[in-house]
Amino acid sequence: MRPFIHVNCAMSADGKIAGVDRKQVKISSEEDKSRVKELRRRYDAILVGVGTVLADDPHLTLKELDYDTNPIRIVIDPHGRTPDGALVLDERAPTVMITSSHCEKEWDCEETIRYEGELGLSGILETLAEEIGIESILVEGGGETIASFFKEGLVDRYTVFISGLVIGGRTAPTPVDGEGWVAENGVKLVLKDSAVLGNGVVLTFEPEKRELLRP
C-alpha cells in the first residue's frame, strides 16, 4: 500500500508560483501560512523536488518540533544537485534523499534511496511505506514534481491557495509545470471545499471517478 498523497501549493491570481527567475515570491497570506503549519503536523513526511531546494533552500520543518517529532523530509534529486549545506539536510528533522542509481553523490542524511532506470514514483512510494513506514506525504513542490504525481495518477487531495497578487511572465513556473503531458480533456478534479484566508482563497480538490486513499 502506498502513502496517501496530498499536494499543497500557493499561486498568484494569474497562476504563477514564482517569478521568471524561479525565485521565491511571497504569495501566501499569514492565515494560509498558519494553515500550512497545521497541515505539516498531520503528515508523516514533506516532499519536494530538487528544484525547490535550489531555488528556495527551505527547512521543511516546524520550529516548535524537534528531530524526532518533525515530519520526515523527502527530496527527489535524480542527479545529485542538492548541496551539502542545504537547509533540508540540517539536524532539525530526518531527511530521505531519492536519487538515481547512477548518482554517486553521498549526503549526510537519514537514508538515501537509489532507483534503477526511469523515475517511477509508484515504486518509490511503496519503498517509503514498506521500509520507513511512511503512510502520508504532503507534496509541496515544485511544479515539475507536482506534475509527475498528477501524471502517474498518485494525487489523493490537492489544495491550492490563490493569492490577490499578479506576478506575470510567460515563462514563470506554474503549480503543475514541465512538459505537456495531460491526457485528453485534462485531469478531472472535484471541488470539495473553499475558504477565504486573508487576501486570498484556498480550494480543496479530489480527483474525479477513482477510489482514493484516505489519510
mmCIF file of N, CA, C and O in Angstrom, residues 62-103:
data_model
loop_
_atom_site.group_PDB
_atom_site.id
_atom_site.type_symbol
_atom_site.label_atom_id
_atom_site.label_comp_id
_atom_site.label_asym_id
_atom_site.label_seq_id
_atom_site.Cartn_x
_atom_site.Cartn_y
_atom_site.Cartn_z
ATOM 1 N N LEU A 62 8.790 22.380 11.252
ATOM 2 C CA LEU A 62 8.062 23.224 12.187
ATOM 3 C C LEU A 62 9.009 23.579 13.324
ATOM 4 O O LEU A 62 9.577 22.687 13.971
ATOM 5 N N LYS A 63 9.196 24.864 13.565
ATOM 6 C CA LYS A 63 10.190 25.319 14.543
ATOM 7 C C LYS A 63 9.954 24.765 15.936
ATOM 8 O O LYS A 63 10.891 24.506 16.687
ATOM 9 N N GLU A 64 8.670 24.582 16.290
ATOM 10 C CA GLU A 64 8.360 24.152 17.646
ATOM 11 C C GLU A 64 8.541 22.649 17.866
ATOM 12 O O GLU A 64 8.449 22.167 18.999
ATOM 13 N N LEU A 65 8.825 21.905 16.800
ATOM 14 C CA LEU A 65 9.033 20.466 16.918
ATOM 15 C C LEU A 65 10.519 20.136 16.814
ATOM 16 O O LEU A 65 11.295 20.879 16.230
ATOM 17 N N ASP A 66 10.901 18.982 17.373
ATOM 18 C CA ASP A 66 12.312 18.599 17.340
ATOM 19 C C ASP A 66 12.552 17.520 16.288
ATOM 20 O O ASP A 66 11.662 17.172 15.514
ATOM 21 N N TYR A 67 13.762 16.966 16.292
ATOM 22 C CA TYR A 67 14.160 15.995 15.269
ATOM 23 C C TYR A 67 13.219 14.797 15.235
ATOM 24 O O TYR A 67 12.862 14.304 14.164
ATOM 25 N N ASP A 68 12.814 14.325 16.394
ATOM 26 C CA ASP A 68 12.008 13.114 16.458
ATOM 27 C C ASP A 68 10.529 13.345 16.179
ATOM 28 O O ASP A 68 9.805 12.387 15.884
ATOM 29 N N THR A 69 10.074 14.588 16.274
ATOM 30 C CA THR A 69 8.639 14.847 16.097
ATOM 31 C C THR A 69 8.304 15.592 14.806
ATOM 32 O O THR A 69 7.139 15.622 14.402
ATOM 33 N N ASN A 70 9.298 16.184 14.157
ATOM 34 C CA ASN A 70 9.057 16.818 12.856
ATOM 35 C C ASN A 70 8.767 15.763 11.795
ATOM 36 O O ASN A 70 9.261 14.627 11.889
ATOM 37 N N PRO A 71 7.987 16.108 10.762
ATOM 38 C CA PRO A 71 7.807 15.182 9.641
ATOM 39 C C PRO A 71 9.145 14.879 8.967
ATOM 40 O O PRO A 71 10.063 15.707 8.973
ATOM 41 N N ILE A 72 9.251 13.689 8.395
ATOM 42 C CA ILE A 72 10.433 13.330 7.610
ATOM 43 C C ILE A 72 10.470 14.181 6.340
ATOM 44 O O ILE A 72 9.443 14.411 5.706
ATOM 45 N N ARG A 73 11.633 14.676 5.968
ATOM 46 C CA ARG A 73 11.791 15.462 4.746
ATOM 47 C C ARG A 73 12.278 14.547 3.624
ATOM 48 O O ARG A 73 13.231 13.794 3.804
ATOM 49 N N ILE A 74 11.607 14.630 2.476
ATOM 50 C CA ILE A 74 11.969 13.807 1.319
ATOM 51 C C ILE A 74 12.306 14.728 0.154
ATOM 52 O O ILE A 74 11.535 15.629 -0.170
ATOM 53 N N VAL A 75 13.449 14.492 -0.478
ATOM 54 C CA VAL A 75 13.872 15.289 -1.631
ATOM 55 C C VAL A 75 14.103 14.357 -2.819
ATOM 56 O O VAL A 75 14.871 13.394 -2.715
ATOM 57 N N ILE A 76 13.422 14.628 -3.933
ATOM 58 C CA ILE A 76 13.672 13.889 -5.175
ATOM 59 C C ILE A 76 14.764 14.621 -5.955
ATOM 60 O O ILE A 76 14.575 15.753 -6.392
ATOM 61 N N ASP A 77 15.904 13.974 -6.096
ATOM 62 C CA ASP A 77 17.077 14.603 -6.707
ATOM 63 C C ASP A 77 17.813 13.572 -7.566
ATOM 64 O O ASP A 77 18.799 12.979 -7.134
ATOM 65 N N PRO A 78 17.354 13.329 -8.789
ATOM 66 C CA PRO A 78 17.926 12.263 -9.624
ATOM 67 C C PRO A 78 19.415 12.400 -9.913
ATOM 68 O O PRO A 78 20.106 11.396 -10.061
ATOM 69 N N HIS A 79 19.925 13.642 -9.998
ATOM 70 C CA HIS A 79 21.303 13.846 -10.447
ATOM 71 C C HIS A 79 22.233 14.387 -9.350
ATOM 72 O O HIS A 79 23.340 14.823 -9.642
ATOM 73 N N GLY A 80 21.783 14.367 -8.113
ATOM 74 C CA GLY A 80 22.657 14.751 -7.006
ATOM 75 C C GLY A 80 23.015 16.214 -6.959
ATOM 76 O O GLY A 80 24.164 16.573 -6.669
ATOM 77 N N ARG A 81 22.042 17.085 -7.203
ATOM 78 C CA ARG A 81 22.317 18.527 -7.235
ATOM 79 C C ARG A 81 22.136 19.215 -5.889
ATOM 80 O O ARG A 81 22.502 20.386 -5.741
ATOM 81 N N THR A 82 21.571 18.533 -4.908
ATOM 82 C CA THR A 82 21.381 19.155 -3.595
ATOM 83 C C THR A 82 22.723 19.375 -2.922
ATOM 84 O O THR A 82 23.471 18.423 -2.676
ATOM 85 N N PRO A 83 23.075 20.636 -2.597
ATOM 86 C CA PRO A 83 24.386 20.898 -1.978
ATOM 87 C C PRO A 83 24.438 20.388 -0.542
ATOM 88 O O PRO A 83 23.409 20.269 0.132
ATOM 89 N N ASP A 84 25.636 20.090 -0.079
ATOM 90 C CA ASP A 84 25.808 19.564 1.275
ATOM 91 C C ASP A 84 25.291 20.527 2.339
ATOM 92 O O ASP A 84 24.853 20.096 3.401
ATOM 93 N N GLY A 85 25.347 21.830 2.047
ATOM 94 C CA GLY A 85 24.929 22.820 3.037
ATOM 95 C C GLY A 85 23.464 23.200 2.965
ATOM 96 O O GLY A 85 23.028 24.139 3.649
ATOM 97 N N ALA A 86 22.670 22.498 2.177
ATOM 98 C CA ALA A 86 21.252 22.821 2.060
ATOM 99 C C ALA A 86 20.547 22.671 3.401
ATOM 100 O O ALA A 86 20.825 21.739 4.161
ATOM 101 N N LEU A 87 19.626 23.600 3.692
ATOM 102 C CA LEU A 87 18.929 23.569 4.976
ATOM 103 C C LEU A 87 18.095 22.310 5.158
ATOM 104 O O LEU A 87 17.844 21.884 6.287
ATOM 105 N N VAL A 88 17.683 21.698 4.056
ATOM 106 C CA VAL A 88 16.879 20.482 4.160
ATOM 107 C C VAL A 88 17.697 19.308 4.710
ATOM 108 O O VAL A 88 17.148 18.259 5.057
ATOM 109 N N LEU A 89 19.017 19.480 4.795
ATOM 110 C CA LEU A 89 19.899 18.451 5.344
ATOM 111 C C LEU A 89 20.366 18.768 6.758
ATOM 112 O O LEU A 89 21.220 18.057 7.298
ATOM 113 N N ASP A 90 19.792 19.811 7.367
ATOM 114 C CA ASP A 90 20.239 20.156 8.721
ATOM 115 C C ASP A 90 19.683 19.157 9.730
ATOM 116 O O ASP A 90 19.020 18.183 9.377
ATOM 117 N N GLU A 91 19.941 19.403 11.018
ATOM 118 C CA GLU A 91 19.594 18.439 12.055
ATOM 119 C C GLU A 91 18.235 18.696 12.697
ATOM 120 O O GLU A 91 17.928 18.167 13.761
ATOM 121 N N ARG A 92 17.389 19.488 12.037
ATOM 122 C CA ARG A 92 16.065 19.765 12.604
ATOM 123 C C ARG A 92 15.101 18.604 12.437
ATOM 124 O O ARG A 92 14.135 18.474 13.176
ATOM 125 N N ALA A 93 15.337 17.767 11.414
ATOM 126 C CA ALA A 93 14.431 16.658 11.123
ATOM 127 C C ALA A 93 15.169 15.637 10.275
ATOM 128 O O ALA A 93 16.150 15.966 9.597
ATOM 129 N N PRO A 94 14.728 14.377 10.284
ATOM 130 C CA PRO A 94 15.340 13.377 9.404
ATOM 131 C C PRO A 94 15.034 13.667 7.941
ATOM 132 O O PRO A 94 13.976 14.217 7.614
ATOM 133 N N THR A 95 15.965 13.304 7.060
ATOM 134 C CA THR A 95 15.807 13.549 5.634
ATOM 135 C C THR A 95 16.085 12.282 4.846
ATOM 136 O O THR A 95 17.038 11.555 5.130
ATOM 137 N N VAL A 96 15.232 12.023 3.841
ATOM 138 C CA VAL A 96 15.430 10.912 2.919
ATOM 139 C C VAL A 96 15.670 11.498 1.531
ATOM 140 O O VAL A 96 14.849 12.256 1.020
ATOM 141 N N MET A 97 16.793 11.163 0.917
ATOM 142 C CA MET A 97 17.113 11.601 -0.431
ATOM 143 C C MET A 97 16.761 10.486 -1.411
ATOM 144 O O MET A 97 17.074 9.313 -1.175
ATOM 145 N N ILE A 98 16.101 10.857 -2.508
ATOM 146 C CA ILE A 98 15.758 9.899 -3.560
ATOM 147 C C ILE A 98 16.525 10.276 -4.814
ATOM 148 O O ILE A 98 16.379 11.386 -5.338
ATOM 149 N N THR A 99 17.350 9.361 -5.310
ATOM 150 C CA THR A 99 18.198 9.673 -6.448
ATOM 151 C C THR A 99 18.381 8.459 -7.348
ATOM 152 O O THR A 99 17.955 7.341 -7.003
ATOM 153 N N SER A 100 18.997 8.662 -8.486
ATOM 154 C CA SER A 100 19.235 7.583 -9.444
ATOM 155 C C SER A 100 20.386 6.695 -8.982
ATOM 156 O O SER A 100 21.298 7.144 -8.278
ATOM 157 N N SER A 101 20.347 5.455 -9.404
ATOM 158 C CA SER A 101 21.440 4.533 -9.087
ATOM 159 C C SER A 101 22.743 4.973 -9.746
ATOM 160 O O SER A 101 23.828 4.545 -9.345
ATOM 161 N N HIS A 102 22.641 5.834 -10.760
ATOM 162 C CA HIS A 102 23.836 6.346 -11.439
ATOM 163 C C HIS A 102 24.460 7.533 -10.711
ATOM 164 O O HIS A 102 25.565 7.955 -11.045
ATOM 165 N N CYS A 103 23.742 8.072 -9.736
ATOM 166 C CA CYS A 103 24.254 9.219 -8.981
ATOM 167 C C CYS A 103 25.200 8.735 -7.888
ATOM 168 O O CYS A 103 24.830 7.897 -7.061
#
